[in-house]
Amino acid sequence: MSLFQIDYDSGFCGDDYPVIEIPGSKSVAARRLIIDYIRGEAPEYVNMPRCDDTLELSAALRDLRLGHSGNRYDLGSGGTSMRFFTALAASIEGFDGIVDCSPQLRRRPLSPLVDVLRAIGADIEYLEEEGCPPIYIKGGKLKGGEVAVDTGISSQFISALMLVSRLWASPLSLGLRGEIVSRPYVEMTKRLLEMSDDDSAPYIEGDWSAAAFFYAYCLLVPDKDVRIGLLRKPDLSVQGDAAVADIFKYLGVESEWEGDGEVVLHGNRHVIDSRRSMSVPVEFDMGDVPDLVPALAVCMALAGIRFRFIKVSHLRHKESDRLSALQTEMGKIGFAVETGDDFISWDGRRLPMSKEVIIESYEDHRIAMAFSIAAAKLHHITIRGGQCVSKSFPGFYGELRKIGFVIRIIY
């Protein structure tokens, strides 16, 4: 994998207010693509992200429209795409094909969704390892009705069922076992289903989880303001990760809105210093916003703000085991991070830092982006496999260049 050498020029003189262009939300996009496929429509979307996950799901749906029997559908590394497409294929009469994904995604759990689909009549067969892709699906009219879902691993299973249930013989009635992780993603699905009949040209709002990395930058470099375009105000957004604005406001990064769609970020040194001097770690419940953990963990430690994040156990089932990845890689840059079954924390303890550090990305876009931002404090960092940011934010490094980052790629 390529090495990304990232330096930060603190004396960089670019535009006074560089406009960071973040991609549309891939979570919103995936839901809209499934909704509109079921409606038999392919509208012109506004701000559709051109990231790997969205392109792979779009390609699979395009092939599905062609209706070839025996096709192999490859969903790449998109966990959301894989789960949504599996539920859709199982619910379409006449579907006959293999659904597969990247080796990395083959390690992530699929059996909770397959078990539910089988219980209401789906014909699904594991082709290699039990519980994991690739799978063979023979679609049919599922009976629907009451289904029981284990909610402790991923909200994507619930959303997948909600999106395709209009194809079933009976309406969906959910019986949920346990506390729903990432509940706002289920609320996003519900809202988009309700809104779908009103949009002639659906707008894919900017990705709040991508914006989190630029909030992190302003926490580390509070003297440099950043302007972000294409974001909806938190009270208008369908994304749970819009909570990033309130979280960072507490930490010392303020959001000044210039109408719905553009925000200027300001670091407040007084607030940042007060958080740094707190006698106890800042504690956040991250159960609803797990995608924010990598950015927050890295930037808070580098800002000297001790933290404890709880309700994060499902982060072990993402593109990487994010708790283990953060603990290992933050140790390389001098932070003694602790993890447990359902927490990750830093109590202020430091570790020796070697002169030449190479951060492993684990082919996880959020790990790569979080440590890229670390260069704003460390001045230099090297990341192996930084190209994985294309999963959600292909233009990430180009946007960093606007605010003083210098990126060199060694193949």
mmCIF file of C-alpha atoms in Angstrom:
data_model
loop_
_atom_site.group_PDB
_atom_site.id
_atom_site.type_symbol
_atom_site.label_atom_id
_atom_site.label_comp_id
_atom_site.label_asym_id
_atom_site.label_seq_id
_atom_site.Cartn_x
_atom_site.Cartn_y
_atom_site.Cartn_z
ATOM 1 C CA MET A 1 0.000 0.000 0.000
ATOM 2 C CA SER A 2 1.102 3.552 -0.672
ATOM 3 C CA LEU A 3 2.667 5.721 2.005
ATOM 4 C CA PHE A 4 1.110 9.148 2.441
ATOM 5 C CA GLN A 5 3.594 11.621 3.890
ATOM 6 C CA ILE A 6 1.645 14.549 5.317
ATOM 7 C CA ASP A 7 3.202 17.790 6.502
ATOM 8 C CA TYR A 8 1.522 20.894 7.853
ATOM 9 C CA ASP A 9 2.737 24.383 7.018
ATOM 10 C CA SER A 10 1.595 26.602 9.894
ATOM 11 C CA GLY A 11 2.682 29.670 7.947
ATOM 12 C CA PHE A 12 0.578 28.773 4.913
ATOM 13 C CA CYS A 13 -1.066 31.826 3.364
ATOM 14 C CA GLY A 14 -3.991 30.709 1.251
ATOM 15 C CA ASP A 15 -7.429 32.255 1.058
ATOM 16 C CA ASP A 16 -8.538 33.959 4.269
ATOM 17 C CA TYR A 17 -11.592 31.729 4.335
ATOM 18 C CA PRO A 18 -10.933 28.631 2.219
ATOM 19 C CA VAL A 19 -14.183 26.873 1.366
ATOM 20 C CA ILE A 20 -13.959 23.194 2.186
ATOM 21 C CA GLU A 21 -16.115 21.176 -0.178
ATOM 22 C CA ILE A 22 -17.329 18.078 1.589
ATOM 23 C CA PRO A 23 -19.087 15.252 -0.250
ATOM 24 C CA GLY A 24 -22.744 14.426 -0.012
ATOM 25 C CA SER A 25 -23.622 12.003 2.766
ATOM 26 C CA LYS A 26 -23.103 8.424 1.594
ATOM 27 C CA SER A 27 -25.577 7.280 4.256
ATOM 28 C CA VAL A 28 -28.286 9.508 2.808
ATOM 29 C CA ALA A 29 -27.296 8.539 -0.734
ATOM 30 C CA ALA A 30 -27.516 4.783 -0.085
ATOM 31 C CA ARG A 31 -31.011 5.117 1.319
ATOM 32 C CA ARG A 32 -32.192 7.320 -1.538
ATOM 33 C CA LEU A 33 -30.813 4.903 -4.130
ATOM 34 C CA ILE A 34 -32.711 1.968 -2.619
ATOM 35 C CA ILE A 35 -35.913 3.980 -2.114
ATOM 36 C CA ASP A 36 -35.899 5.212 -5.710
ATOM 37 C CA TYR A 37 -35.050 1.796 -7.137
ATOM 38 C CA ILE A 38 -38.120 0.358 -5.424
ATOM 39 C CA ARG A 39 -40.224 3.256 -6.710
ATOM 40 C CA GLY A 40 -38.997 2.494 -10.220
ATOM 41 C CA GLU A 41 -37.288 5.863 -10.553
ATOM 42 C CA ALA A 42 -33.767 7.065 -11.302
ATOM 43 C CA PRO A 43 -33.901 10.825 -10.676
ATOM 44 C CA GLU A 44 -31.130 13.346 -11.160
ATOM 45 C CA TYR A 45 -29.663 13.766 -7.692
ATOM 46 C CA VAL A 46 -28.152 16.987 -6.427
ATOM 47 C CA ASN A 47 -24.761 16.512 -4.698
ATOM 48 C CA MET A 48 -24.625 12.726 -5.103
ATOM 49 C CA PRO A 49 -21.238 11.660 -3.634
ATOM 50 C CA ARG A 50 -18.728 10.088 -6.009
ATOM 51 C CA CYS A 51 -17.181 7.927 -3.293
ATOM 52 C CA ASP A 52 -16.479 4.193 -3.596
ATOM 53 C CA ASP A 53 -19.476 3.047 -1.545
ATOM 54 C CA THR A 54 -22.009 5.033 -3.561
ATOM 55 C CA LEU A 55 -20.481 4.153 -6.932
ATOM 56 C CA GLU A 56 -20.479 0.440 -6.077
ATOM 57 C CA LEU A 57 -24.099 0.456 -4.909
ATOM 58 C CA SER A 58 -25.170 2.462 -7.975
ATOM 59 C CA ALA A 59 -23.417 -0.055 -10.249
ATOM 60 C CA ALA A 60 -25.104 -3.010 -8.524
ATOM 61 C CA LEU A 61 -28.527 -1.389 -8.877
ATOM 62 C CA ARG A 62 -27.820 -0.600 -12.529
ATOM 63 C CA ASP A 63 -26.999 -4.271 -13.153
ATOM 64 C CA LEU A 64 -30.103 -5.285 -11.229
ATOM 65 C CA ARG A 65 -32.252 -3.165 -13.537
ATOM 66 C CA LEU A 66 -30.881 -5.131 -16.492
ATOM 67 C CA GLY A 67 -32.324 -8.248 -14.892
ATOM 68 C CA HIS A 68 -29.702 -10.810 -15.902
ATOM 69 C CA SER A 69 -30.138 -14.162 -14.123
ATOM 70 C CA GLY A 70 -27.090 -15.583 -12.391
ATOM 71 C CA ASN A 71 -25.246 -12.281 -12.080
ATOM 72 C CA ARG A 72 -22.563 -11.697 -9.467
ATOM 73 C CA TYR A 73 -23.065 -8.391 -7.664
ATOM 74 C CA ASP A 74 -19.965 -6.949 -5.988
ATOM 75 C CA LEU A 75 -20.657 -4.313 -3.315
ATOM 76 C CA GLY A 76 -16.985 -3.617 -2.615
ATOM 77 C CA SER A 77 -16.222 -2.442 0.932
ATOM 78 C CA GLY A 78 -19.543 -0.757 1.687
ATOM 79 C CA GLY A 79 -21.163 -2.324 4.741
ATOM 80 C CA THR A 80 -24.308 -0.247 4.336
ATOM 81 C CA SER A 81 -24.493 -1.061 0.617
ATOM 82 C CA MET A 82 -23.997 -4.784 1.228
ATOM 83 C CA ARG A 83 -26.734 -5.002 3.840
ATOM 84 C CA PHE A 84 -29.239 -2.869 1.928
ATOM 85 C CA PHE A 85 -28.649 -4.741 -1.340
ATOM 86 C CA THR A 86 -28.943 -8.147 0.361
ATOM 87 C CA ALA A 87 -32.372 -7.252 1.767
ATOM 88 C CA LEU A 88 -33.462 -5.817 -1.574
ATOM 89 C CA ALA A 89 -32.328 -8.816 -3.649
ATOM 90 C CA ALA A 90 -34.011 -11.274 -1.282
ATOM 91 C CA SER A 91 -37.283 -9.330 -1.646
ATOM 92 C CA ILE A 92 -37.390 -9.179 -5.465
ATOM 93 C CA GLU A 93 -39.288 -11.930 -7.253
ATOM 94 C CA GLY A 94 -37.130 -13.475 -9.952
ATOM 95 C CA PHE A 95 -33.787 -12.389 -8.549
ATOM 96 C CA ASP A 96 -31.189 -15.128 -8.932
ATOM 97 C CA GLY A 97 -27.580 -14.255 -8.242
ATOM 98 C CA ILE A 98 -24.530 -14.074 -6.009
ATOM 99 C CA VAL A 99 -23.903 -11.083 -3.750
ATOM 100 C CA ASP A 100 -20.282 -10.536 -2.785
ATOM 101 C CA CYS A 101 -17.951 -7.857 -1.426
ATOM 102 C CA SER A 102 -14.318 -7.104 -0.616
ATOM 103 C CA PRO A 103 -12.204 -9.471 1.521
ATOM 104 C CA GLN A 104 -12.269 -6.822 4.242
ATOM 105 C CA LEU A 105 -16.076 -6.679 4.310
ATOM 106 C CA ARG A 106 -16.378 -10.467 4.236
ATOM 107 C CA ARG A 107 -15.166 -10.388 7.850
ATOM 108 C CA ARG A 108 -18.061 -8.211 9.024
ATOM 109 C CA PRO A 109 -21.259 -9.826 10.345
ATOM 110 C CA LEU A 110 -24.152 -10.471 7.966
ATOM 111 C CA SER A 111 -25.916 -13.358 9.706
ATOM 112 C CA PRO A 112 -28.269 -11.221 11.870
ATOM 113 C CA LEU A 113 -29.832 -9.822 8.680
ATOM 114 C CA VAL A 114 -29.820 -13.149 6.812
ATOM 115 C CA ASP A 115 -31.463 -14.905 9.778
ATOM 116 C CA VAL A 116 -34.317 -12.393 9.795
ATOM 117 C CA LEU A 117 -34.815 -12.593 6.032
ATOM 118 C CA ARG A 118 -34.833 -16.392 6.134
ATOM 119 C CA ALA A 119 -37.435 -16.300 8.907
ATOM 120 C CA ILE A 120 -39.866 -14.497 6.578
ATOM 121 C CA GLY A 121 -39.224 -16.729 3.588
ATOM 122 C CA ALA A 122 -35.937 -15.662 1.980
ATOM 123 C CA ASP A 123 -33.845 -18.233 0.099
ATOM 124 C CA ILE A 124 -30.243 -17.358 0.979
ATOM 125 C CA GLU A 125 -27.215 -19.657 1.026
ATOM 126 C CA TYR A 126 -23.715 -18.970 2.328
ATOM 127 C CA LEU A 127 -21.178 -19.988 -0.300
ATOM 128 C CA GLU A 128 -18.032 -20.040 1.826
ATOM 129 C CA GLU A 129 -17.849 -19.219 5.545
ATOM 130 C CA GLU A 130 -21.083 -19.534 7.511
ATOM 131 C CA GLY A 131 -22.490 -16.130 8.428
ATOM 132 C CA CYS A 132 -20.371 -14.198 5.918
ATOM 133 C CA PRO A 133 -20.485 -13.229 2.252
ATOM 134 C CA PRO A 134 -20.440 -14.298 -0.516
ATOM 135 C CA ILE A 135 -24.063 -15.449 -0.536
ATOM 136 C CA TYR A 136 -26.391 -16.905 -3.130
ATOM 137 C CA ILE A 137 -29.868 -15.374 -3.172
ATOM 138 C CA LYS A 138 -33.005 -16.541 -4.943
ATOM 139 C CA GLY A 139 -35.438 -13.680 -4.471
ATOM 140 C CA GLY A 140 -39.136 -13.971 -3.839
ATOM 141 C CA LYS A 141 -42.205 -12.332 -2.347
ATOM 142 C CA LEU A 142 -41.421 -12.391 1.364
ATOM 143 C CA LYS A 143 -44.267 -12.745 3.811
ATOM 144 C CA GLY A 144 -43.182 -9.852 6.023
ATOM 145 C CA GLY A 145 -45.076 -9.176 9.221
ATOM 146 C CA GLU A 146 -43.369 -9.318 12.606
ATOM 147 C CA VAL A 147 -39.608 -9.784 12.597
ATOM 148 C CA ALA A 148 -37.202 -9.950 15.542
ATOM 149 C CA VAL A 149 -33.887 -8.130 15.114
ATOM 150 C CA ASP A 150 -30.747 -8.188 17.271
ATOM 151 C CA THR A 151 -29.958 -4.476 17.515
ATOM 152 C CA GLY A 152 -26.629 -4.722 19.326
ATOM 153 C CA ILE A 153 -24.275 -4.824 16.315
ATOM 154 C CA SER A 154 -25.574 -2.493 13.617
ATOM 155 C CA SER A 155 -28.566 -0.270 12.943
ATOM 156 C CA GLN A 156 -28.044 -1.047 9.243
ATOM 157 C CA PHE A 157 -29.958 -4.307 9.639
ATOM 158 C CA ILE A 158 -33.049 -2.416 10.796
ATOM 159 C CA SER A 159 -32.738 0.201 8.061
ATOM 160 C CA ALA A 160 -32.334 -2.499 5.400
ATOM 161 C CA LEU A 161 -35.617 -4.104 6.454
ATOM 162 C CA MET A 162 -37.436 -0.777 6.657
ATOM 163 C CA LEU A 163 -36.344 0.214 3.157
ATOM 164 C CA VAL A 164 -37.508 -2.966 1.400
ATOM 165 C CA SER A 165 -40.567 -3.893 3.460
ATOM 166 C CA ARG A 166 -42.978 -2.240 0.993
ATOM 167 C CA LEU A 167 -42.140 -5.170 -1.336
ATOM 168 C CA TRP A 168 -43.421 -7.729 1.186
ATOM 169 C CA ALA A 169 -46.833 -9.360 1.450
ATOM 170 C CA SER A 170 -47.498 -7.874 4.904
ATOM 171 C CA PRO A 171 -46.255 -4.616 6.501
ATOM 172 C CA LEU A 172 -43.150 -4.702 8.668
ATOM 173 C CA SER A 173 -43.604 -5.035 12.418
ATOM 174 C CA LEU A 174 -40.279 -4.796 14.228
ATOM 175 C CA GLY A 175 -39.511 -6.698 17.403
ATOM 176 C CA LEU A 176 -36.213 -5.336 18.670
ATOM 177 C CA ARG A 177 -33.870 -7.246 20.970
ATOM 178 C CA GLY A 178 -31.582 -4.961 22.954
ATOM 179 C CA GLU A 179 -30.695 -1.291 22.704
ATOM 180 C CA ILE A 180 -30.401 0.088 19.176
ATOM 181 C CA VAL A 181 -26.865 1.208 18.378
ATOM 182 C CA SER A 182 -26.565 4.263 16.113
ATOM 183 C CA ARG A 183 -30.277 4.987 16.549
ATOM 184 C CA PRO A 184 -30.149 8.231 14.503
ATOM 185 C CA TYR A 185 -29.454 6.169 11.378
ATOM 186 C CA VAL A 186 -32.787 4.416 11.873
ATOM 187 C CA GLU A 187 -34.436 7.816 12.291
ATOM 188 C CA MET A 188 -32.701 8.945 9.084
ATOM 189 C CA THR A 189 -34.233 5.989 7.228
ATOM 190 C CA LYS A 190 -37.676 6.780 8.608
ATOM 191 C CA ARG A 191 -37.439 10.457 7.638
ATOM 192 C CA LEU A 192 -36.159 9.747 4.136
ATOM 193 C CA LEU A 193 -38.953 7.252 3.524
ATOM 194 C CA GLU A 194 -41.449 9.916 4.609
ATOM 195 C CA MET A 195 -39.802 12.595 2.466
ATOM 196 C CA SER A 196 -39.286 10.538 -0.669
ATOM 197 C CA ASP A 197 -42.647 11.302 -2.266
ATOM 198 C CA ASP A 198 -41.985 15.052 -2.153
ATOM 199 C CA ASP A 199 -38.670 15.231 -4.050
ATOM 200 C CA SER A 200 -38.520 15.680 -7.796
ATOM 201 C CA ALA A 201 -34.737 16.262 -7.669
ATOM 202 C CA PRO A 202 -33.512 14.755 -4.384
ATOM 203 C CA TYR A 203 -30.799 16.740 -2.614
ATOM 204 C CA ILE A 204 -28.056 14.695 -0.936
ATOM 205 C CA GLU A 205 -26.989 16.916 1.934
ATOM 206 C CA GLY A 206 -23.327 17.344 2.858
ATOM 207 C CA ASP A 207 -21.777 14.685 5.068
ATOM 208 C CA TRP A 208 -21.548 15.781 8.704
ATOM 209 C CA SER A 209 -19.191 12.909 9.578
ATOM 210 C CA ALA A 210 -16.773 14.274 6.930
ATOM 211 C CA ALA A 211 -17.126 17.769 8.399
ATOM 212 C CA ALA A 212 -15.979 16.393 11.772
ATOM 213 C CA PHE A 213 -12.375 16.241 10.570
ATOM 214 C CA PHE A 214 -12.331 19.981 9.891
ATOM 215 C CA TYR A 215 -13.848 20.706 13.296
ATOM 216 C CA ALA A 216 -10.977 18.594 14.640
ATOM 217 C CA TYR A 217 -8.522 20.752 12.697
ATOM 218 C CA CYS A 218 -9.937 23.928 14.255
ATOM 219 C CA LEU A 219 -9.588 22.401 17.715
ATOM 220 C CA LEU A 220 -5.884 21.827 17.007
ATOM 221 C CA VAL A 221 -5.299 25.122 15.173
ATOM 222 C CA PRO A 222 -7.752 27.536 16.827
ATOM 223 C CA ASP A 223 -6.250 30.617 15.148
ATOM 224 C CA LYS A 224 -7.266 29.419 11.662
ATOM 225 C CA ASP A 225 -10.918 29.675 10.646
ATOM 226 C CA VAL A 226 -12.389 27.262 8.143
ATOM 227 C CA ARG A 227 -15.444 27.695 5.938
ATOM 228 C CA ILE A 228 -17.438 24.581 4.994
ATOM 229 C CA GLY A 229 -20.007 24.506 2.221
ATOM 230 C CA LEU A 230 -22.924 22.157 1.452
ATOM 231 C CA LEU A 231 -23.803 21.446 5.093
ATOM 232 C CA ARG A 232 -27.349 21.664 6.364
ATOM 233 C CA LYS A 233 -27.950 23.242 9.763
ATOM 234 C CA PRO A 234 -28.191 20.608 12.485
ATOM 235 C CA ASP A 235 -31.885 21.276 13.143
ATOM 236 C CA LEU A 236 -32.661 20.723 9.438
ATOM 237 C CA SER A 237 -30.330 17.779 8.790
ATOM 238 C CA VAL A 238 -31.481 14.151 8.704
ATOM 239 C CA GLN A 239 -28.048 13.042 9.952
ATOM 240 C CA GLY A 240 -27.414 12.132 13.554
ATOM 241 C CA ASP A 241 -23.778 13.108 13.073
ATOM 242 C CA ALA A 242 -24.919 16.746 12.912
ATOM 243 C CA ALA A 243 -24.363 16.448 16.686
ATOM 244 C CA VAL A 244 -20.725 17.160 15.835
ATOM 245 C CA ALA A 245 -21.526 20.893 15.989
ATOM 246 C CA ASP A 246 -22.679 20.716 19.615
ATOM 247 C CA ILE A 247 -19.910 18.337 20.663
ATOM 248 C CA PHE A 248 -17.206 20.617 19.306
ATOM 249 C CA LYS A 249 -18.918 23.724 20.635
ATOM 250 C CA TYR A 250 -18.473 22.238 24.093
ATOM 251 C CA LEU A 251 -14.793 21.581 23.300
ATOM 252 C CA GLY A 252 -14.224 25.092 21.954
ATOM 253 C CA VAL A 253 -15.007 25.176 18.221
ATOM 254 C CA GLU A 254 -17.883 27.486 17.340
ATOM 255 C CA SER A 255 -20.107 27.309 14.244
ATOM 256 C CA GLU A 256 -21.178 30.553 12.616
ATOM 257 C CA TRP A 257 -23.858 29.887 10.004
ATOM 258 C CA GLU A 258 -24.216 32.006 6.888
ATOM 259 C CA GLY A 259 -27.589 30.653 5.837
ATOM 260 C CA ASP A 260 -28.466 26.991 5.524
ATOM 261 C CA GLY A 261 -25.575 25.446 3.608
ATOM 262 C CA GLU A 262 -22.419 27.264 4.738
ATOM 263 C CA VAL A 263 -20.725 27.495 8.112
ATOM 264 C CA VAL A 264 -17.521 29.151 9.363
ATOM 265 C CA LEU A 265 -15.643 27.375 12.160
ATOM 266 C CA HIS A 266 -13.774 29.371 14.838
ATOM 267 C CA GLY A 267 -11.570 27.943 17.558
ATOM 268 C CA ASN A 268 -12.050 29.529 20.983
ATOM 269 C CA ARG A 269 -8.778 29.266 22.908
ATOM 270 C CA HIS A 270 -10.372 30.185 26.238
ATOM 271 C CA VAL A 271 -12.853 27.297 26.064
ATOM 272 C CA ILE A 272 -10.242 24.872 24.730
ATOM 273 C CA ASP A 273 -7.891 25.749 27.601
ATOM 274 C CA SER A 274 -10.687 25.287 30.134
ATOM 275 C CA ARG A 275 -11.426 21.782 28.804
ATOM 276 C CA ARG A 276 -7.735 20.960 28.874
ATOM 277 C CA SER A 277 -7.512 21.956 32.555
ATOM 278 C CA MET A 278 -10.538 19.953 33.729
ATOM 279 C CA SER A 279 -9.837 17.714 36.722
ATOM 280 C CA VAL A 280 -11.747 14.771 35.214
ATOM 281 C CA PRO A 281 -11.876 13.467 31.634
ATOM 282 C CA VAL A 282 -14.589 14.745 29.317
ATOM 283 C CA GLU A 283 -17.090 11.922 28.946
ATOM 284 C CA PHE A 284 -19.293 11.468 25.877
ATOM 285 C CA ASP A 285 -21.889 8.782 25.173
ATOM 286 C CA MET A 286 -21.064 7.872 21.560
ATOM 287 C CA GLY A 287 -23.720 5.199 21.071
ATOM 288 C CA ASP A 288 -25.629 7.359 18.597
ATOM 289 C CA VAL A 289 -22.620 8.853 16.795
ATOM 290 C CA PRO A 290 -19.907 6.166 16.581
ATOM 291 C CA ASP A 291 -18.395 7.472 13.343
ATOM 292 C CA LEU A 292 -17.191 10.565 15.203
ATOM 293 C CA VAL A 293 -14.987 8.591 17.606
ATOM 294 C CA PRO A 294 -11.754 8.434 15.530
ATOM 295 C CA ALA A 295 -11.701 12.172 14.802
ATOM 296 C CA LEU A 296 -12.571 13.066 18.390
ATOM 297 C CA ALA A 297 -10.134 10.655 20.029
ATOM 298 C CA VAL A 298 -7.147 11.812 17.987
ATOM 299 C CA CYS A 299 -7.811 15.558 18.130
ATOM 300 C CA MET A 300 -8.785 15.662 21.816
ATOM 301 C CA ALA A 301 -5.616 13.828 22.838
ATOM 302 C CA LEU A 302 -3.452 16.095 20.685
ATOM 303 C CA ALA A 303 -5.221 19.124 22.192
ATOM 304 C CA GLY A 304 -4.431 17.787 25.678
ATOM 305 C CA ILE A 305 -8.092 17.166 26.561
ATOM 306 C CA ARG A 306 -8.586 13.928 28.450
ATOM 307 C CA PHE A 307 -11.596 11.878 27.392
ATOM 308 C CA ARG A 308 -13.712 8.829 28.017
ATOM 309 C CA PHE A 309 -16.158 7.621 25.348
ATOM 310 C CA ILE A 310 -18.755 5.027 26.299
ATOM 311 C CA LYS A 311 -21.188 2.793 24.354
ATOM 312 C CA VAL A 312 -18.662 2.117 21.624
ATOM 313 C CA SER A 313 -18.530 -1.708 21.553
ATOM 314 C CA HIS A 314 -19.907 -1.865 17.994
ATOM 315 C CA LEU A 315 -16.824 0.012 16.753
ATOM 316 C CA ARG A 316 -15.085 -3.367 16.783
ATOM 317 C CA HIS A 317 -17.276 -4.364 13.817
ATOM 318 C CA LYS A 318 -16.569 -1.465 11.456
ATOM 319 C CA GLU A 319 -14.104 -1.349 8.529
ATOM 320 C CA SER A 320 -11.533 -2.203 11.173
ATOM 321 C CA ASP A 321 -11.678 -2.907 14.875
ATOM 322 C CA ARG A 322 -11.563 0.840 15.484
ATOM 323 C CA LEU A 323 -11.019 0.601 19.233
ATOM 324 C CA SER A 324 -7.960 -1.597 18.797
ATOM 325 C CA ALA A 325 -6.732 0.484 15.852
ATOM 326 C CA LEU A 326 -6.976 3.739 17.809
ATOM 327 C CA GLN A 327 -5.270 2.250 20.849
ATOM 328 C CA THR A 328 -2.353 0.914 18.788
ATOM 329 C CA GLU A 329 -1.828 3.887 16.480
ATOM 330 C CA MET A 330 -2.319 6.564 19.152
ATOM 331 C CA GLY A 331 0.311 4.733 21.166
ATOM 332 C CA LYS A 332 2.740 5.315 18.297
ATOM 333 C CA ILE A 333 2.292 9.091 18.621
ATOM 334 C CA GLY A 334 2.676 9.052 22.394
ATOM 335 C CA PHE A 335 -0.762 8.544 23.958
ATOM 336 C CA ALA A 336 -1.542 5.692 26.370
ATOM 337 C CA VAL A 337 -5.118 4.976 25.335
ATOM 338 C CA GLU A 338 -7.181 2.363 27.150
ATOM 339 C CA THR A 339 -10.038 0.331 25.702
ATOM 340 C CA GLY A 340 -12.560 -2.081 27.157
ATOM 341 C CA ASP A 341 -15.685 -3.896 26.082
ATOM 342 C CA ASP A 342 -17.619 -0.662 25.738
ATOM 343 C CA PHE A 343 -15.260 2.286 26.236
ATOM 344 C CA ILE A 344 -12.157 4.020 24.976
ATOM 345 C CA SER A 345 -10.341 6.567 27.136
ATOM 346 C CA TRP A 346 -7.211 8.647 27.604
ATOM 347 C CA ASP A 347 -6.345 9.848 31.104
ATOM 348 C CA GLY A 348 -3.402 12.056 30.171
ATOM 349 C CA ARG A 349 -0.650 9.443 30.311
ATOM 350 C CA ARG A 350 2.020 9.774 27.638
ATOM 351 C CA LEU A 351 4.312 7.251 25.985
ATOM 352 C CA PRO A 352 7.714 7.686 24.308
ATOM 353 C CA MET A 353 7.300 8.573 20.641
ATOM 354 C CA SER A 354 9.744 7.236 18.092
ATOM 355 C CA LYS A 355 11.250 9.567 15.497
ATOM 356 C CA GLU A 356 9.885 7.721 12.480
ATOM 357 C CA VAL A 357 6.251 6.749 12.892
ATOM 358 C CA ILE A 358 4.174 5.003 10.247
ATOM 359 C CA ILE A 359 0.473 4.934 11.034
ATOM 360 C CA GLU A 360 -1.442 1.929 9.701
ATOM 361 C CA SER A 361 -4.791 2.830 8.134
ATOM 362 C CA TYR A 362 -6.202 -0.715 8.398
ATOM 363 C CA GLU A 363 -7.898 0.184 5.086
ATOM 364 C CA ASP A 364 -10.309 2.205 7.239
ATOM 365 C CA HIS A 365 -11.152 5.630 5.857
ATOM 366 C CA ARG A 366 -11.984 7.206 9.220
ATOM 367 C CA ILE A 367 -8.729 6.024 10.803
ATOM 368 C CA ALA A 368 -6.769 7.434 7.857
ATOM 369 C CA MET A 369 -8.549 10.805 7.952
ATOM 370 C CA ALA A 370 -8.286 11.190 11.729
ATOM 371 C CA PHE A 371 -4.513 10.675 11.730
ATOM 372 C CA SER A 372 -4.056 12.874 8.665
ATOM 373 C CA ILE A 373 -5.473 15.773 10.689
ATOM 374 C CA ALA A 374 -2.929 14.959 13.409
ATOM 375 C CA ALA A 375 -0.243 16.495 11.183
ATOM 376 C CA ALA A 376 -1.664 19.918 12.136
ATOM 377 C CA LYS A 377 -0.200 19.372 15.611
ATOM 378 C CA LEU A 378 2.675 16.985 14.915
ATOM 379 C CA HIS A 379 3.726 18.859 11.737
ATOM 380 C CA HIS A 380 4.519 15.560 10.006
ATOM 381 C CA ILE A 381 2.949 12.129 9.877
ATOM 382 C CA THR A 382 3.145 9.122 7.546
ATOM 383 C CA ILE A 383 0.113 6.931 6.879
ATOM 384 C CA ARG A 384 0.171 3.588 5.123
ATOM 385 C CA GLY A 385 -2.790 3.095 2.798
ATOM 386 C CA GLY A 386 -4.213 6.612 2.932
ATOM 387 C CA GLN A 387 -5.948 6.044 -0.395
ATOM 388 C CA CYS A 388 -8.754 4.295 1.505
ATOM 389 C CA VAL A 389 -10.312 7.732 2.123
ATOM 390 C CA SER A 390 -11.948 7.245 -1.308
ATOM 391 C CA LYS A 391 -14.522 5.062 0.436
ATOM 392 C CA SER A 392 -16.339 8.167 1.670
ATOM 393 C CA PHE A 393 -14.321 11.310 0.780
ATOM 394 C CA PRO A 394 -12.245 10.991 -2.424
ATOM 395 C CA GLY A 395 -11.315 14.680 -2.376
ATOM 396 C CA PHE A 396 -10.148 14.710 1.251
ATOM 397 C CA TYR A 397 -6.458 15.355 0.605
ATOM 398 C CA GLY A 398 -7.247 18.028 -1.967
ATOM 399 C CA GLU A 399 -9.316 19.865 0.645
ATOM 400 C CA LEU A 400 -6.496 19.566 3.202
ATOM 401 C CA ARG A 401 -4.164 21.286 0.760
ATOM 402 C CA LYS A 402 -6.441 24.351 0.901
ATOM 403 C CA ILE A 403 -5.576 24.885 4.561
ATOM 404 C CA GLY A 404 -1.833 24.282 4.544
ATOM 405 C CA PHE A 405 -1.318 20.527 4.413
ATOM 406 C CA VAL A 406 1.314 19.158 2.029
ATOM 407 C CA ILE A 407 0.744 15.580 0.875
ATOM 408 C CA ARG A 408 3.309 13.412 -0.879
ATOM 409 C CA ILE A 409 2.469 9.891 -1.989
ATOM 410 C CA ILE A 410 5.165 7.203 -2.154
ATOM 411 C CA TYR A 411 4.132 4.131 -4.134
#
